mmCIF file of C-alpha atoms in Angstrom:
data_model
loop_
_atom_site.group_PDB
_atom_site.id
_atom_site.type_symbol
_atom_site.label_atom_id
_atom_site.label_comp_id
_atom_site.label_asym_id
_atom_site.label_seq_id
_atom_site.Cartn_x
_atom_site.Cartn_y
_atom_site.Cartn_z
ATOM 1 C CA MET Z 1 191.230 -23.529 295.904
ATOM 2 C CA PRO Z 2 187.713 -23.685 297.281
ATOM 3 C CA LYS Z 3 186.052 -27.004 297.672
ATOM 4 C CA ARG Z 4 185.717 -29.126 294.555
ATOM 5 C CA GLY Z 5 183.824 -32.288 293.691
ATOM 6 C CA THR Z 6 180.063 -32.084 293.278
ATOM 7 C CA PRO Z 7 178.933 -29.110 291.179
ATOM 8 C CA PRO Z 8 176.540 -26.675 292.905
ATOM 9 C CA GLU Z 9 172.863 -27.597 292.633
ATOM 10 C CA VAL Z 10 170.707 -25.518 290.302
ATOM 11 C CA ASN Z 11 167.879 -23.832 292.135
ATOM 12 C CA ALA Z 12 164.682 -25.300 290.760
ATOM 13 C CA GLY Z 13 162.340 -23.637 293.159
ATOM 14 C CA SER Z 14 160.626 -21.577 290.440
ATOM 15 C CA MET Z 15 160.039 -24.490 288.157
ATOM 16 C CA ALA Z 16 156.811 -25.290 289.943
ATOM 17 C CA ASP Z 17 155.586 -21.787 289.433
ATOM 18 C CA ILE Z 18 156.290 -21.912 285.706
ATOM 19 C CA ALA Z 19 154.511 -25.227 285.453
ATOM 20 C CA PHE Z 20 151.540 -23.860 287.334
ATOM 21 C CA LEU Z 21 151.442 -20.926 284.983
ATOM 22 C CA LEU Z 22 151.263 -23.208 281.935
ATOM 23 C CA LEU Z 23 148.719 -25.431 283.669
ATOM 24 C CA ILE Z 24 146.422 -22.447 284.470
ATOM 25 C CA PHE Z 25 146.724 -21.228 280.887
ATOM 26 C CA PHE Z 26 145.542 -24.562 279.578
ATOM 27 C CA LEU Z 27 142.800 -24.758 282.146
ATOM 28 C CA VAL Z 28 141.214 -21.505 280.978
ATOM 29 C CA THR Z 29 141.700 -21.821 277.236
ATOM 30 C CA THR Z 30 140.583 -25.407 276.622
ATOM 31 C CA THR Z 31 137.427 -27.415 277.082
ATOM 32 C CA ILE Z 32 136.813 -31.078 277.397
ATOM 33 C CA GLU Z 33 134.794 -31.834 274.237
ATOM 34 C CA THR Z 34 131.745 -34.006 274.230
ATOM 35 C CA ASP Z 35 132.064 -35.755 270.914
ATOM 36 C CA ALA Z 36 129.393 -38.424 271.004
ATOM 37 C CA GLY Z 37 125.780 -38.324 270.073
ATOM 38 C CA LEU Z 38 122.908 -39.782 268.100
ATOM 39 C CA ASP Z 39 123.596 -39.832 264.384
ATOM 40 C CA ARG Z 40 120.606 -39.291 262.140
ATOM 41 C CA MET Z 41 119.912 -38.551 258.551
ATOM 42 C CA LEU Z 42 117.377 -35.927 257.587
ATOM 43 C CA PRO Z 43 115.112 -36.624 254.616
ATOM 44 C CA PRO Z 44 115.991 -34.713 251.426
ATOM 45 C CA ILE Z 45 113.733 -31.778 250.765
ATOM 46 C CA GLU Z 46 112.588 -32.713 247.307
ATOM 47 C CA PRO Z 47 109.546 -34.960 247.543
ATOM 48 C CA PRO Z 48 109.989 -38.350 245.932
ATOM 49 C CA ASP Z 49 108.606 -38.625 242.343
ATOM 50 C CA VAL Z 50 106.277 -41.448 243.070
ATOM 51 C CA ASP Z 51 103.918 -41.621 245.980
ATOM 52 C CA VAL Z 52 104.690 -44.733 247.946
ATOM 53 C CA ILE Z 53 101.663 -46.429 249.272
ATOM 54 C CA ILE Z 54 102.357 -47.772 252.752
ATOM 55 C CA LYS Z 55 99.939 -49.997 254.538
ATOM 56 C CA GLN Z 56 98.696 -48.547 257.760
ATOM 57 C CA LYS Z 57 99.701 -51.633 259.668
ATOM 58 C CA ASN Z 58 103.324 -51.159 258.655
ATOM 59 C CA ILE Z 59 103.508 -47.791 260.314
ATOM 60 C CA PHE Z 60 104.225 -47.357 264.023
ATOM 61 C CA GLN Z 61 103.240 -43.904 264.882
ATOM 62 C CA VAL Z 62 104.824 -42.110 267.839
ATOM 63 C CA ASN Z 63 103.479 -38.681 268.886
ATOM 64 C CA ILE Z 64 104.983 -36.557 271.593
ATOM 65 C CA ASN Z 65 102.870 -33.780 272.861
ATOM 66 C CA ARG Z 66 103.876 -30.500 274.501
ATOM 67 C CA ASP Z 67 103.712 -32.012 278.027
ATOM 68 C CA GLY Z 68 106.000 -34.844 277.067
ATOM 69 C CA GLN Z 69 103.304 -37.399 276.930
ATOM 70 C CA LEU Z 70 103.653 -40.178 274.406
ATOM 71 C CA LEU Z 71 101.085 -41.662 272.011
ATOM 72 C CA ALA Z 72 102.407 -44.824 270.455
ATOM 73 C CA ASP Z 73 100.056 -46.469 267.916
ATOM 74 C CA ASP Z 74 97.117 -44.592 269.436
ATOM 75 C CA GLU Z 75 97.766 -45.734 272.926
ATOM 76 C CA LEU Z 76 99.025 -43.519 275.727
ATOM 77 C CA THR Z 77 102.422 -45.069 276.560
ATOM 78 C CA ASN Z 78 105.071 -44.518 279.124
ATOM 79 C CA ILE Z 79 108.376 -43.704 277.560
ATOM 80 C CA LYS Z 80 109.899 -46.563 279.522
ATOM 81 C CA ASP Z 81 107.713 -49.014 277.603
ATOM 82 C CA LEU Z 82 108.414 -47.517 274.235
ATOM 83 C CA ARG Z 83 111.443 -49.647 273.420
ATOM 84 C CA ALA Z 84 109.668 -52.924 274.140
ATOM 85 C CA LYS Z 85 106.719 -51.781 271.975
ATOM 86 C CA ALA Z 86 108.968 -50.718 269.082
ATOM 87 C CA ILE Z 87 110.830 -54.086 269.223
ATOM 88 C CA ALA Z 88 107.516 -55.965 269.263
ATOM 89 C CA PHE Z 89 106.443 -54.015 266.176
ATOM 90 C CA LEU Z 90 109.650 -54.331 264.258
ATOM 91 C CA ASP Z 91 110.131 -57.936 265.027
ATOM 92 C CA ASN Z 92 106.540 -58.930 264.413
ATOM 93 C CA GLY Z 93 106.953 -60.495 260.957
ATOM 94 C CA GLY Z 94 103.206 -60.707 260.210
ATOM 95 C CA ALA Z 95 103.603 -61.797 256.595
ATOM 96 C CA PRO Z 96 102.449 -65.386 256.165
ATOM 97 C CA SER Z 97 105.127 -67.929 255.381
ATOM 98 C CA GLY Z 98 105.605 -68.456 251.699
ATOM 99 C CA SER Z 99 104.874 -64.873 250.754
ATOM 100 C CA ALA Z 100 107.660 -62.586 249.426
ATOM 101 C CA ASP Z 101 107.891 -60.598 252.616
ATOM 102 C CA TYR Z 102 108.122 -63.549 254.979
ATOM 103 C CA CYS Z 103 110.680 -62.895 257.646
ATOM 104 C CA SER Z 104 112.454 -66.054 258.632
ATOM 105 C CA TYR Z 105 114.538 -64.615 261.442
ATOM 106 C CA CYS Z 106 111.775 -62.733 263.226
ATOM 107 C CA LYS Z 107 110.863 -63.926 266.659
ATOM 108 C CA GLY Z 108 107.760 -61.798 267.105
ATOM 109 C CA THR Z 109 104.126 -62.748 267.597
ATOM 110 C CA ARG Z 110 103.424 -62.831 263.852
ATOM 111 C CA ASP Z 111 100.270 -60.861 264.391
ATOM 112 C CA ALA Z 112 98.701 -60.307 260.988
ATOM 113 C CA SER Z 113 97.448 -56.824 261.974
ATOM 114 C CA SER Z 114 100.979 -55.549 262.811
ATOM 115 C CA SER Z 115 104.010 -55.084 260.557
ATOM 116 C CA ASP Z 116 104.705 -57.503 257.653
ATOM 117 C CA SER Z 117 108.511 -57.613 257.974
ATOM 118 C CA PRO Z 118 111.347 -55.454 259.345
ATOM 119 C CA ALA Z 119 112.006 -54.207 255.826
ATOM 120 C CA LYS Z 120 108.471 -52.927 255.555
ATOM 121 C CA ALA Z 121 108.117 -51.574 259.071
ATOM 122 C CA ILE Z 122 108.358 -47.828 259.448
ATOM 123 C CA ILE Z 123 108.442 -45.891 262.621
ATOM 124 C CA SER Z 124 107.071 -42.437 262.236
ATOM 125 C CA LEU Z 125 107.892 -39.806 264.827
ATOM 126 C CA LYS Z 126 105.972 -36.593 265.274
ATOM 127 C CA ASN Z 127 106.412 -33.900 267.906
ATOM 128 C CA ASP Z 128 104.999 -30.627 268.910
ATOM 129 C CA ARG Z 129 106.846 -27.298 268.694
ATOM 130 C CA GLU Z 130 106.589 -26.965 272.447
ATOM 131 C CA THR Z 131 108.020 -30.415 273.144
ATOM 132 C CA LYS Z 132 111.185 -30.313 275.254
ATOM 133 C CA TYR Z 133 114.355 -31.314 273.410
ATOM 134 C CA GLY Z 134 115.326 -33.639 276.270
ATOM 135 C CA THR Z 135 112.105 -35.639 275.887
ATOM 136 C CA TYR Z 136 112.663 -35.822 272.105
ATOM 137 C CA ILE Z 137 116.178 -37.181 272.630
ATOM 138 C CA THR Z 138 114.900 -39.782 275.078
ATOM 139 C CA VAL Z 139 112.347 -40.968 272.551
ATOM 140 C CA GLN Z 140 114.945 -41.019 269.754
ATOM 141 C CA ASN Z 141 117.285 -42.860 272.016
ATOM 142 C CA GLU Z 142 114.676 -45.554 272.760
ATOM 143 C CA LEU Z 143 113.784 -45.972 269.102
ATOM 144 C CA VAL Z 144 117.432 -46.281 268.036
ATOM 145 C CA GLY Z 145 117.919 -48.600 271.010
ATOM 146 C CA ALA Z 146 115.119 -50.837 269.721
ATOM 147 C CA TYR Z 147 116.809 -51.151 266.303
ATOM 148 C CA ASN Z 148 120.205 -51.725 267.988
ATOM 149 C CA GLU Z 149 118.863 -54.449 270.244
ATOM 150 C CA LEU Z 150 117.363 -56.378 267.307
ATOM 151 C CA ARG Z 151 120.502 -55.892 265.226
ATOM 152 C CA ASN Z 152 122.645 -57.098 268.093
ATOM 153 C CA ARG Z 153 120.527 -60.174 268.360
ATOM 154 C CA GLU Z 154 120.991 -61.051 264.696
ATOM 155 C CA ALA Z 155 124.657 -60.262 264.821
ATOM 156 C CA GLN Z 156 125.131 -62.531 267.824
ATOM 157 C CA ARG Z 157 123.347 -65.264 265.962
ATOM 158 C CA LEU Z 158 125.307 -64.892 262.748
ATOM 159 C CA TYR Z 159 128.738 -63.629 263.831
ATOM 160 C CA LYS Z 160 128.798 -64.137 267.620
ATOM 161 C CA ARG Z 161 129.403 -60.458 268.093
ATOM 162 C CA ASN Z 162 127.366 -57.407 269.017
ATOM 163 C CA PHE Z 163 126.344 -55.252 266.048
ATOM 164 C CA THR Z 164 127.136 -51.976 267.914
ATOM 165 C CA ASP Z 165 130.708 -53.173 268.528
ATOM 166 C CA MET Z 166 131.203 -54.147 264.948
ATOM 167 C CA GLU Z 167 129.853 -50.838 263.713
ATOM 168 C CA ALA Z 168 132.000 -48.898 266.133
ATOM 169 C CA GLU Z 169 135.083 -50.778 265.013
ATOM 170 C CA PHE Z 170 134.114 -50.248 261.371
ATOM 171 C CA LEU Z 171 133.686 -46.499 261.853
ATOM 172 C CA ASN Z 172 136.903 -46.162 263.835
ATOM 173 C CA PRO Z 173 139.559 -44.642 261.530
ATOM 174 C CA GLU Z 174 142.360 -46.517 263.355
ATOM 175 C CA THR Z 175 140.959 -49.897 262.284
ATOM 176 C CA PRO Z 176 143.251 -51.474 259.611
ATOM 177 C CA ASP Z 177 141.798 -51.643 256.137
ATOM 178 C CA ASN Z 178 141.691 -55.454 255.796
ATOM 179 C CA VAL Z 179 139.686 -55.780 259.011
ATOM 180 C CA ARG Z 180 137.500 -52.888 257.850
ATOM 181 C CA ASP Z 181 136.606 -54.613 254.524
ATOM 182 C CA GLU Z 182 135.638 -57.729 256.299
ATOM 183 C CA LEU Z 183 133.502 -55.779 258.722
ATOM 184 C CA LYS Z 184 131.803 -53.783 256.070
ATOM 185 C CA GLU Z 185 130.216 -56.837 254.620
ATOM 186 C CA LYS Z 186 128.859 -57.985 257.975
ATOM 187 C CA VAL Z 187 127.637 -54.627 259.068
ATOM 188 C CA LYS Z 188 125.776 -54.107 255.740
ATOM 189 C CA ASN Z 189 124.305 -57.563 256.089
ATOM 190 C CA ILE Z 190 122.873 -56.795 259.466
ATOM 191 C CA GLN Z 191 121.659 -53.414 258.447
ATOM 192 C CA GLU Z 192 119.700 -55.068 255.652
ATOM 193 C CA LEU Z 193 118.043 -57.451 258.050
ATOM 194 C CA PHE Z 194 116.706 -54.550 260.124
ATOM 195 C CA PRO Z 195 116.894 -51.385 258.044
ATOM 196 C CA GLN Z 196 116.451 -48.248 260.115
ATOM 197 C CA LYS Z 197 113.313 -46.649 258.776
ATOM 198 C CA LEU Z 198 112.611 -43.831 261.173
ATOM 199 C CA SER Z 199 110.745 -41.018 259.547
ATOM 200 C CA GLU Z 200 110.108 -37.711 261.077
ATOM 201 C CA ALA Z 201 106.945 -35.942 260.085
ATOM 202 C CA GLU Z 202 106.865 -32.177 259.875
ATOM 203 C CA THR Z 203 106.332 -30.694 263.247
ATOM 204 C CA SER Z 204 102.765 -29.879 263.980
ATOM 205 C CA THR Z 205 102.106 -26.242 264.603
ATOM 206 C CA THR Z 206 98.717 -26.639 266.126
ATOM 207 C CA ASN Z 207 98.415 -27.592 269.657
ATOM 208 C CA MET A 1 174.484 -33.713 328.633
ATOM 209 C CA SER A 2 175.597 -31.987 325.524
ATOM 210 C CA LYS A 3 174.876 -35.127 323.594
ATOM 211 C CA PHE A 4 171.123 -34.547 323.844
ATOM 212 C CA ASN A 5 170.974 -30.730 323.468
ATOM 213 C CA LYS A 6 172.757 -30.540 320.186
ATOM 214 C CA LYS A 7 169.771 -30.272 317.882
ATOM 215 C CA LYS A 8 167.653 -28.004 319.921
ATOM 216 C CA ASP A 9 168.756 -24.614 318.549
ATOM 217 C CA SER A 10 168.723 -25.591 314.816
ATOM 218 C CA ALA A 11 165.558 -24.433 312.922
ATOM 219 C CA LEU A 12 163.020 -26.690 311.314
ATOM 220 C CA PRO A 13 164.522 -28.159 308.064
ATOM 221 C CA ALA A 14 162.928 -26.974 304.846
ATOM 222 C CA VAL A 15 160.470 -29.403 303.192
ATOM 223 C CA ASN A 16 161.888 -30.771 299.969
ATOM 224 C CA THR A 17 159.703 -29.412 297.178
ATOM 225 C CA ALA A 18 161.761 -30.809 294.348
ATOM 226 C CA SER A 19 158.950 -33.149 293.139
ATOM 227 C CA LEU A 20 156.333 -30.421 293.075
ATOM 228 C CA PRO A 21 157.177 -29.410 289.461
ATOM 229 C CA ASP A 22 156.887 -33.002 288.380
ATOM 230 C CA ILE A 23 153.402 -33.272 289.832
ATOM 231 C CA VAL A 24 152.265 -30.033 288.228
ATOM 232 C CA PHE A 25 153.775 -31.122 284.945
ATOM 233 C CA MET A 26 151.886 -34.303 285.192
ATOM 234 C CA LEU A 27 148.661 -32.381 285.546
ATOM 235 C CA LEU A 28 149.635 -30.112 282.757
ATOM 236 C CA PHE A 29 150.177 -32.942 280.406
ATOM 237 C CA PHE A 30 146.887 -34.500 281.379
ATOM 238 C CA PHE A 31 145.075 -31.337 280.462
ATOM 239 C CA MET A 32 146.991 -30.878 277.292
ATOM 240 C CA THR A 33 146.058 -34.281 276.066
ATOM 241 C CA VAL A 34 142.389 -34.554 277.037
ATOM 242 C CA THR A 35 141.180 -31.058 276.126
ATOM 243 C CA VAL A 36 140.949 -28.989 272.955
ATOM 244 C CA MET A 37 141.238 -25.328 272.423
ATOM 245 C CA LYS A 38 138.000 -23.394 272.695
ATOM 246 C CA ASP A 39 137.086 -22.184 269.295
ATOM 247 C CA SER A 40 134.114 -20.060 270.301
ATOM 248 C CA THR A 41 132.898 -18.762 273.563
ATOM 249 C CA LEU A 42 129.644 -20.281 274.586
ATOM 250 C CA LYS A 43 126.987 -17.566 274.939
ATOM 251 C CA VAL A 44 124.165 -19.974 275.543
ATOM 252 C CA GLU A 45 123.443 -22.392 278.333
ATOM 253 C CA ASN A 46 124.413 -25.805 277.114
ATOM 254 C CA VAL A 47 123.456 -28.731 279.298
ATOM 255 C CA LEU A 48 123.272 -31.556 276.813
ATOM 256 C CA PRO A 49 120.759 -34.362 277.319
ATOM 257 C CA ASN A 50 121.780 -37.941 278.067
ATOM 258 C CA ALA A 51 121.579 -40.932 275.771
ATOM 259 C CA THR A 52 122.812 -44.435 275.744
ATOM 260 C CA GLU A 53 122.831 -45.399 272.075
ATOM 261 C CA VAL A 54 125.549 -42.930 271.120
ATOM 262 C CA LYS A 55 128.037 -43.046 268.342
ATOM 263 C CA LYS A 56 131.403 -41.328 268.667
ATOM 264 C CA LEU A 57 132.079 -38.457 266.354
ATOM 265 C CA GLU A 58 135.335 -39.229 264.602
ATOM 266 C CA LYS A 59 137.312 -36.770 262.537
ATOM 267 C CA LYS A 60 136.989 -33.298 263.955
ATOM 268 C CA ASP A 61 137.566 -31.580 260.657
ATOM 269 C CA ARG A 62 134.289 -32.809 259.204
ATOM 270 C CA ILE A 63 132.009 -31.303 261.787
ATOM 271 C CA ILE A 64 130.061 -28.074 261.880
ATOM 272 C CA TYR A 65 128.734 -27.060 265.255
ATOM 273 C CA ILE A 66 125.480 -25.313 266.039
ATOM 274 C CA TYR A 67 124.695 -24.386 269.549
ATOM 275 C CA VAL A 68 121.181 -23.833 270.887
ATOM 276 C CA GLY A 69 120.076 -22.785 274.303
ATOM 277 C CA LYS A 70 118.964 -19.955 276.605
ATOM 278 C CA PRO A 71 121.305 -16.946 276.535
ATOM 279 C CA THR A 72 123.570 -16.972 279.565
ATOM 280 C CA LYS A 73 123.051 -14.467 282.446
ATOM 281 C CA GLU A 74 125.121 -11.684 280.965
ATOM 282 C CA TYR A 75 123.212 -11.734 277.701
ATOM 283 C CA GLU A 76 119.786 -12.350 279.196
ATOM 284 C CA LYS A 77 118.990 -8.667 279.441
ATOM 285 C CA VAL A 78 119.617 -8.036 275.803
ATOM 286 C CA PHE A 79 118.478 -11.178 274.155
ATOM 287 C CA GLY A 80 115.752 -12.372 276.511
ATOM 288 C CA SER A 81 115.328 -15.845 278.079
ATOM 289 C CA GLU A 82 113.979 -17.641 275.011
ATOM 290 C CA SER A 83 116.219 -20.282 273.398
ATOM 291 C CA LYS A 84 118.563 -18.817 270.807
ATOM 292 C CA ILE A 85 120.875 -20.200 268.132
ATOM 293 C CA GLN A 86 124.523 -19.492 268.337
ATOM 294 C CA LEU A 87 126.618 -19.703 265.139
ATOM 295 C CA ASN A 88 130.337 -19.040 265.590
ATOM 296 C CA ASP A 89 130.424 -16.229 268.147
ATOM 297 C CA LYS A 90 127.074 -14.565 267.744
ATOM 298 C CA PHE A 91 123.384 -15.136 268.186
ATOM 299 C CA SER A 92 121.587 -15.817 265.003
ATOM 300 C CA ASP A 93 118.137 -16.414 263.578
ATOM 301 C CA ALA A 94 117.050 -19.780 262.178
ATOM 302 C CA SER A 95 117.056 -18.319 258.737
ATOM 303 C CA GLU A 96 120.816 -17.700 258.833
ATOM 304 C CA VAL A 97 121.632 -21.376 259.481
ATOM 305 C CA GLY A 98 121.546 -22.215 255.790
ATOM 306 C CA ASP A 99 124.046 -19.534 254.866
ATOM 307 C CA TYR A 100 126.279 -20.412 257.752
ATOM 308 C CA ILE A 101 126.398 -24.051 256.707
ATOM 309 C CA LEU A 102 127.202 -23.104 253.132
ATOM 310 C CA MET A 103 129.932 -20.817 254.312
ATOM 311 C CA GLU A 104 131.506 -23.331 256.560
ATOM 312 C CA ARG A 105 131.233 -25.968 253.839
ATOM 313 C CA ALA A 106 133.098 -23.657 251.411
ATOM 314 C CA LYS A 107 135.946 -23.325 253.950
ATOM 315 C CA LYS A 108 136.610 -27.107 254.032
ATOM 316 C CA PRO A 109 138.738 -28.892 251.497
ATOM 317 C CA GLN A 110 136.969 -30.151 248.433
ATOM 318 C CA GLU A 111 137.097 -33.828 249.221
ATOM 319 C CA LEU A 112 135.400 -33.325 252.594
ATOM 320 C CA GLN A 113 132.609 -31.112 251.418
ATOM 321 C CA ASN A 114 130.180 -33.983 250.812
ATOM 322 C CA VAL A 115 130.804 -35.812 254.059
ATOM 323 C CA LEU A 116 130.261 -33.099 256.614
ATOM 324 C CA THR A 117 128.199 -33.707 259.703
ATOM 325 C CA THR A 118 126.356 -31.022 261.541
ATOM 326 C CA ALA A 119 126.535 -31.430 265.264
ATOM 327 C CA LEU A 120 123.653 -29.968 267.173
ATOM 328 C CA LYS A 121 124.570 -29.045 270.634
ATOM 329 C CA VAL A 122 121.223 -28.250 272.156
ATOM 330 C CA ASP A 123 120.324 -27.499 275.708
ATOM 331 C CA LYS A 124 117.874 -30.099 276.972
ATOM 332 C CA ASP A 125 115.342 -27.507 277.974
ATOM 333 C CA ALA A 126 115.108 -25.981 274.523
ATOM 334 C CA ASN A 127 111.837 -26.345 272.611
ATOM 335 C CA MET A 128 111.600 -28.529 269.516
ATOM 336 C CA GLY A 129 110.220 -25.628 267.502
ATOM 337 C CA ILE A 130 113.551 -24.128 267.085
ATOM 338 C CA ILE A 131 115.162 -27.463 266.270
ATOM 339 C CA SER A 132 112.550 -28.053 263.596
ATOM 340 C CA ASP A 133 113.418 -24.727 262.051
ATOM 341 C CA ILE A 134 117.048 -25.550 262.004
ATOM 342 C CA LYS A 135 116.408 -29.066 260.558
ATOM 343 C CA GLN A 136 114.225 -27.433 257.832
ATOM 344 C CA GLU A 137 117.108 -25.049 256.985
ATOM 345 C CA LEU A 138 119.586 -27.893 256.960
ATOM 346 C CA ARG A 139 117.369 -29.805 254.528
ATOM 347 C CA LYS A 140 117.250 -26.734 252.242
ATOM 348 C CA VAL A 141 121.021 -26.692 251.908
ATOM 349 C CA ASN A 142 121.255 -30.490 251.686
ATOM 350 C CA ALA A 143 123.253 -30.919 254.896
ATOM 351 C CA LEU A 144 121.417 -34.080 255.835
ATOM 352 C CA LYS A 145 123.862 -35.765 258.248
ATOM 353 C CA VAL A 146 123.171 -34.518 261.711
ATOM 354 C CA ASN A 147 124.371 -35.577 265.089
ATOM 355 C CA TYR A 148 122.426 -34.729 268.183
ATOM 356 C CA THR A 149 125.376 -34.370 270.592
ATOM 357 C CA THR A 150 124.584 -35.835 273.972
ATOM 358 C CA TYR A 151 126.386 -36.973 277.130
ATOM 359 C CA GLU A 152 126.583 -40.701 277.611
ATOM 360 C CA GLY A 153 124.202 -41.617 280.425
ATOM 361 C CA ASP A 154 120.691 -42.779 281.291
ATOM 362 C CA ALA A 155 118.292 -41.247 278.887
ATOM 363 C CA PHE A 156 115.410 -41.169 281.333
ATOM 364 C CA ARG A 157 117.218 -38.577 283.387
ATOM 365 C CA ASN A 158 116.215 -36.040 280.646
ATOM 366 C CA LEU A 159 112.604 -36.336 281.759
ATOM 367 C CA GLN A 160 113.082 -34.977 285.204
#
C-alpha cells in the first residue's frame, strides 16, 4: 500500500488564468454608466389657447451669446453671480402685503420693480445656436441650483430637512410606500411654494 | 559543520500563488456589479459636462439614449468634424430623431410608454444648434421629459 491519509492536493494553478480571462472579458464588454443628470421638461408644441399676459417685471431674462457671455436682466453678468441674482429675483416678493400675491415666506428685498411672488416669477432662458453645450449646462445648473437653494430653505424651515434629500428619497424606487406617501405631500408643498418656471425661448438663429 | 550546510543546495521554494485566483475573482465581481453591458458602440466623442444639481436616473427600462458629439478619429474622414447625432449604432440627422423615439417607444411595454425619459448624452463642446433641433423634434413627438446627462462635479469647469 502506498501512503494514505491526506488526499492529494488539486492543482489550482490555472484557476487564476481562468479568472483573468473572465475579468478581461468583462472589462472590454461593459461600461460604467453615468446615470445622473439635470431633469427638464420641454414645453408642449401646441401653443396655449389663451395668451397669458405676463408683466415684464416678473420675467428674469437670461441670454447666452455665442462666446458664452451672459446677459441677465439686461446686465452683462458673470456666470458665477447668476445664482445669487436668480435667487434675489425669485425671492423678491414685491407684491404689497394684503394683495393676493403677497408672499409671506419671502426674504427678499421686496423691490416693487422686481418679481411679485415666486409663483409669478418666470426665468426665461435664451441661447444662440453657436453657444457651447457646456456653457448652457452650467447656466441651467445655476438656475436649477437657485430654485433648489430656496426650496431647501423652506424645507428646512417647515420640515427640518433639505428638499433635495426629500425629493431624492421620494424618487428612489426602494423607498417603502408608506414613507413615500408621507413625503409626496411635503415635496408637493415645497414645490408649490417655489414652482419651477423656467422657460426656454426658441433659439435665435441670428447672431 | 554539516549542520549549517544542509540547505545550501536546495532551490528557492516556489511562491505560494493560491490566493491569486481569489484576488482576481474579487476584481471580477467588482466589475460585474458596477458595470453594465455596452448596448451600442460609441462612435462620437462623449465628454459629458459637469453639474452639481443632478438627479439620479432610476429605472433603466424607461430611458432612451441619444448621443451627440464629434465623430471619433476613425469616422472623422467620412463624417467630418462637426457634431453629429448617434442613434443606436449609426449617425443620424436631426430629422430622424422623432422616428427613432417613436420606434423605441413602441418597443417598450404599454404601461411604460407614457413615462419615458430621453437622456441626452452630449459632448460639452457641441453647439446648442444641434441640441435645439433635437429638442424641437422631441417636442413634435411629445417626448417632453428630457435628462441632460452629466457627470457630478463643479459646473464651472465646463467653461474652461
